[in-house]
Amino acid sequence: MKRLIRSSMLLLALGLSATVQAQTAPDFTLKALDGNNLRLAEQRGDIMLINFWASWCGPCIQEMPALDKLAQKYQMLGVQVWGVNVENDSSAAKAYLSKVQVAFPILFDVDNSVSKDYRVEAMPTTVILDKDGKVRSVHRGYKPGYEKKYEDDIKGLLRE
């Protein structure tokens, strides 16, 4: 067990994805772009992909269309994608989203309380939760092709 924890911590320190021992994800409620409040705990029963991003982050912007495709592909199977913008001033994010629209909810963590709870240290950070609300994987950073890792994680959770 100690070896698993040590190797997971090493992978995380290196900025690589790692499977996390199933810990319950911190609950949160944030305001979405459409003005509604969304609460994570109310989504139990669905697999959740939560992507922490910022408009000034090139890889975040590059990843957004791939996340939108994943959201549309797996929505009918009980998979939700949420984008959590971590900027204190959300105007740049809103301007970006007026040009590049996505079908999944975008939420605003303007005080960074949620990103602190999730220990977001790299942009973007993608956290995948199982149907019970447990953290099953964390991916830090983005390079083209990472969406395949997310899809593999989702398929694994759908088979459980």
CSV table of C-alpha atoms in Angstrom, one decimal, residues 50-160:
chain,number,residue,atom,x,y,z
A,50,ILE,CA,-14.4,18.0,-13.9
A,51,ASN,CA,-12.0,20.1,-15.8
A,52,PHE,CA,-10.3,23.1,-14.0
A,53,TRP,CA,-9.2,25.7,-16.6
A,54,ALA,CA,-8.4,29.3,-17.3
A,55,SER,CA,-8.8,31.5,-20.3
A,56,TRP,CA,-5.1,32.5,-20.2
A,57,CYS,CA,-4.0,28.8,-20.4
A,58,GLY,CA,-3.2,27.8,-23.9
A,59,PRO,CA,-3.5,24.0,-23.3
A,60,CYS,CA,-6.9,24.6,-21.6
A,61,ILE,CA,-8.2,26.4,-24.7
A,62,GLN,CA,-6.8,23.7,-26.9
A,63,GLU,CA,-8.5,21.0,-24.9
A,64,MET,CA,-12.0,22.6,-24.8
A,65,PRO,CA,-13.3,21.2,-28.1
A,66,ALA,CA,-12.1,17.7,-27.2
A,67,LEU,CA,-13.9,17.9,-23.9
A,68,ASP,CA,-17.0,19.0,-25.7
A,69,LYS,CA,-16.9,16.0,-28.0
A,70,LEU,CA,-16.5,13.7,-25.0
A,71,ALA,CA,-19.4,15.3,-23.2
A,72,GLN,CA,-21.7,14.9,-26.3
A,73,LYS,CA,-20.5,11.3,-26.9
A,74,TYR,CA,-21.1,10.0,-23.4
A,75,GLN,CA,-23.9,12.2,-22.0
A,76,MET,CA,-26.6,9.6,-22.8
A,77,LEU,CA,-24.6,7.0,-20.8
A,78,GLY,CA,-24.7,9.0,-17.6
A,79,VAL,CA,-21.4,10.9,-18.0
A,80,GLN,CA,-21.2,14.6,-17.3
A,81,VAL,CA,-18.5,17.0,-18.1
A,82,TRP,CA,-18.2,20.2,-16.1
A,83,GLY,CA,-15.7,23.0,-16.8
A,84,VAL,CA,-14.6,25.0,-13.7
A,85,ASN,CA,-13.0,28.3,-14.6
A,86,VAL,CA,-10.6,29.3,-11.8
A,87,GLU,CA,-10.1,33.0,-12.7
A,88,ASN,CA,-11.0,35.7,-10.1
A,89,ASP,CA,-12.4,37.8,-12.9
A,90,SER,CA,-14.5,35.7,-15.2
A,91,SER,CA,-14.9,38.3,-18.0
A,92,ALA,CA,-12.1,36.8,-20.2
A,93,ALA,CA,-13.6,33.3,-19.8
A,94,LYS,CA,-17.0,34.6,-20.8
A,95,ALA,CA,-15.5,36.4,-23.8
A,96,TYR,CA,-13.8,33.2,-24.9
A,97,LEU,CA,-17.0,31.2,-24.4
A,98,SER,CA,-19.0,33.7,-26.5
A,99,LYS,CA,-16.7,32.7,-29.4
A,100,VAL,CA,-16.2,29.0,-28.7
A,101,GLN,CA,-19.4,27.5,-27.3
A,102,VAL,CA,-19.5,24.2,-25.5
A,103,ALA,CA,-22.5,22.1,-24.7
A,104,PHE,CA,-21.4,21.2,-21.1
A,105,PRO,CA,-21.8,23.5,-18.1
A,106,ILE,CA,-19.1,26.0,-17.3
A,107,LEU,CA,-18.9,27.0,-13.6
A,108,PHE,CA,-17.0,29.8,-12.0
A,109,ASP,CA,-14.7,29.3,-9.0
A,110,VAL,CA,-13.9,33.0,-8.5
A,111,ASP,CA,-12.6,32.7,-5.0
A,112,ASN,CA,-10.6,29.5,-5.9
A,113,SER,CA,-12.1,27.6,-2.9
A,114,VAL,CA,-13.0,24.6,-5.1
A,115,SER,CA,-9.7,24.5,-6.9
A,116,LYS,CA,-8.0,24.6,-3.4
A,117,ASP,CA,-10.1,21.7,-2.2
A,118,TYR,CA,-9.1,19.7,-5.3
A,119,ARG,CA,-5.5,20.7,-4.9
A,120,VAL,CA,-5.3,22.1,-8.4
A,121,GLU,CA,-1.7,23.1,-9.0
A,122,ALA,CA,-1.5,22.8,-12.8
A,123,MET,CA,-3.7,24.1,-15.6
A,124,PRO,CA,-5.7,22.4,-16.8
A,125,THR,CA,-6.4,19.7,-14.2
A,126,THR,CA,-9.0,17.1,-15.0
A,127,VAL,CA,-10.6,15.0,-12.2
A,128,ILE,CA,-12.8,12.0,-13.0
A,129,LEU,CA,-15.3,10.7,-10.4
A,130,ASP,CA,-17.1,7.5,-10.3
A,131,LYS,CA,-20.9,7.1,-9.9
A,132,ASP,CA,-20.5,7.2,-6.1
A,133,GLY,CA,-18.7,10.5,-6.1
A,134,LYS,CA,-15.2,9.1,-5.5
A,135,VAL,CA,-12.1,10.5,-7.2
A,136,ARG,CA,-10.8,7.8,-9.5
A,137,SER,CA,-8.3,9.6,-11.6
A,138,VAL,CA,-6.5,13.0,-11.8
A,139,HIS,CA,-4.8,14.3,-14.9
A,140,ARG,CA,-2.6,17.4,-14.8
A,141,GLY,CA,-1.8,19.4,-17.9
A,142,TYR,CA,-2.9,18.7,-21.4
A,143,LYS,CA,-1.3,17.6,-24.7
A,144,PRO,CA,-3.2,16.5,-27.7
A,145,GLY,CA,-4.3,12.9,-27.2
A,146,TYR,CA,-4.9,13.2,-23.4
A,147,GLU,CA,-8.7,13.0,-24.2
A,148,LYS,CA,-8.0,9.3,-25.1
A,149,LYS,CA,-6.9,8.8,-21.5
A,150,TYR,CA,-10.1,10.4,-20.2
A,151,GLU,CA,-12.1,8.2,-22.5
A,152,ASP,CA,-10.3,5.1,-21.3
A,153,ASP,CA,-11.1,6.2,-17.7
A,154,ILE,CA,-14.7,6.8,-18.5
A,155,LYS,CA,-15.1,3.4,-20.3
A,156,GLY,CA,-13.5,1.6,-17.4
A,157,LEU,CA,-16.0,3.3,-15.0
A,158,LEU,CA,-18.9,2.5,-17.3
A,159,ARG,CA,-18.0,-1.2,-17.2
A,160,GLU,CA,-18.0,-1.3,-13.3
